[in-house]
Phi, psi and omega in degrees: 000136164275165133218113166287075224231143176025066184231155278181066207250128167240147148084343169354134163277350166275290205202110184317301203220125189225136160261087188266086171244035206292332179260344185290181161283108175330107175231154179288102232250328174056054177275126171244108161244148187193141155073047176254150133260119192239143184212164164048059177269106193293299180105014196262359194250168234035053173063021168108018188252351169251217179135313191301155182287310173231115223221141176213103169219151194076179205271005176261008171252031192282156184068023183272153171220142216221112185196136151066023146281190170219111180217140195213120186068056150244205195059016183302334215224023203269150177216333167241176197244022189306271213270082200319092188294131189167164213283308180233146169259115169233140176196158183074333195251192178239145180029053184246153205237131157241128165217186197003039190258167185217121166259152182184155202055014166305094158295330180221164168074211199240169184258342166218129158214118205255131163178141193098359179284150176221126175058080223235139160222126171264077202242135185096349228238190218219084218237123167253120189233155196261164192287003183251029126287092178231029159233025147319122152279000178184145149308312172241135168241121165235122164209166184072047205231146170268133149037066143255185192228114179240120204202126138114024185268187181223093178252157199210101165271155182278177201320323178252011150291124180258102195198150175289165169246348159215131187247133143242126205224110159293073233229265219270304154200183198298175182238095152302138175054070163255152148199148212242112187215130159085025183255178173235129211232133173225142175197086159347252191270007216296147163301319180193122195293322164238116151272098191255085165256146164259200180218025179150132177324296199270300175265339173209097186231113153276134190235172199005050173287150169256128170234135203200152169031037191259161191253131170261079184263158160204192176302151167265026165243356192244193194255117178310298182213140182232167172194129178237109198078000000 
């Protein structure tokens, strides 16, 4: 097990913190990053494939826990949606905990985004997005993922932003057992304050989502909660 605490990362051209493990055998690796502030994560290097602010992918990084940063403006310079662009990232891996972290300033991409994941909690956290964001799929996102949990967060778009504010989302393949309970969503123009979609009937479909005790405002043209597929 690491542990990564209280450091100060401006301007990366990649990556603030990447716990990087894509070939290994899954372990519980009880990696802890915490109480960091990362800003301004540019995203130019793998061709325009990085960016994220905190980036956890594989199965020997299962059980990491991502707690109490502060990160802001990364992915500026991101071009693809390859290596899951977002303020903290999880992906490929297992049981892993985000809690209290506070995102803000994503000009581009999601502020949390778990995929390809299983039994993940996203709990606490602090998600802000600016109306010049217009290639989010969520303030928090989870998609192609098992039995995660998004519960107690705070996502807030400003008045134009139109970006979902929790996307569970289904692409590649299905997104399962999510459940999204007890968060609070004020999302100004936002497309849907909780979004549950697939991309095909059959095969990459979300299914048996829970959506339970979450407080929703949102514009009086737009959607509190939508669910397609």
């Amino acid at each position: 097990s690491n542990i990564i605490r209280g450091n100060s990362i401006i301007g990366s051209t990649a990556y603030g913190i990447a716990v990087y493990m894509p070939s290994e055998t899954e372990v519980e690796s009880n990696n802890t990053i915490d109480s960091n502030t990362i800003s301004a994560v540019v995203g130019t290097q793998n061709s325009g494939n990085s960016g994220a602010g905190i980036y956890v992918v594989g199965a020997a990084a299962s059980g990491t826990i991502v707690r109490a940063n502060h990160i802001k403006n990364c992915c500026i310079s991101t071009t693809s949606e390859t290596l899951a662009p977002a303020g903290i990232a999880i992906s490929n891996t297992k049981r892993c905990k985000v809690t209290e972290n506070d995102i803000s300033g994503m000009t581009k991409y999601d502020g949390i985004r778990v995929v390809v994941c299983a039994s993940i909690v996203v709990s606490g956290n602090t998600v802000k997005m600016p109306a010049s964001n217009t290639t989010a799929v969520g303030g928090i996102c989870v998609m192609n993922s098992t039995d995660s949990i998004v519960s107690s967060n705070a996502i807030e778009g400003e008045t134009s932003c139109n970006r979902r504010m929790i996307a569970i989302r289904a692409s590649a393949a299905k997104t399962t057992g999510t459940r999204v309970v007890g968060n609070t969503i004020k999302a100004g123009a936002a497309y849907a304050g909780i979004d549950v979609f697939g991309t095909n009937l059959t095969t990459a479909v979300a299914e048996d989502t829970l959506i339970s005790g979450n407080s929703i405002v949102v514009g009086s043209t737009n959607i509190p909660y939508r669910s397609a597929f």
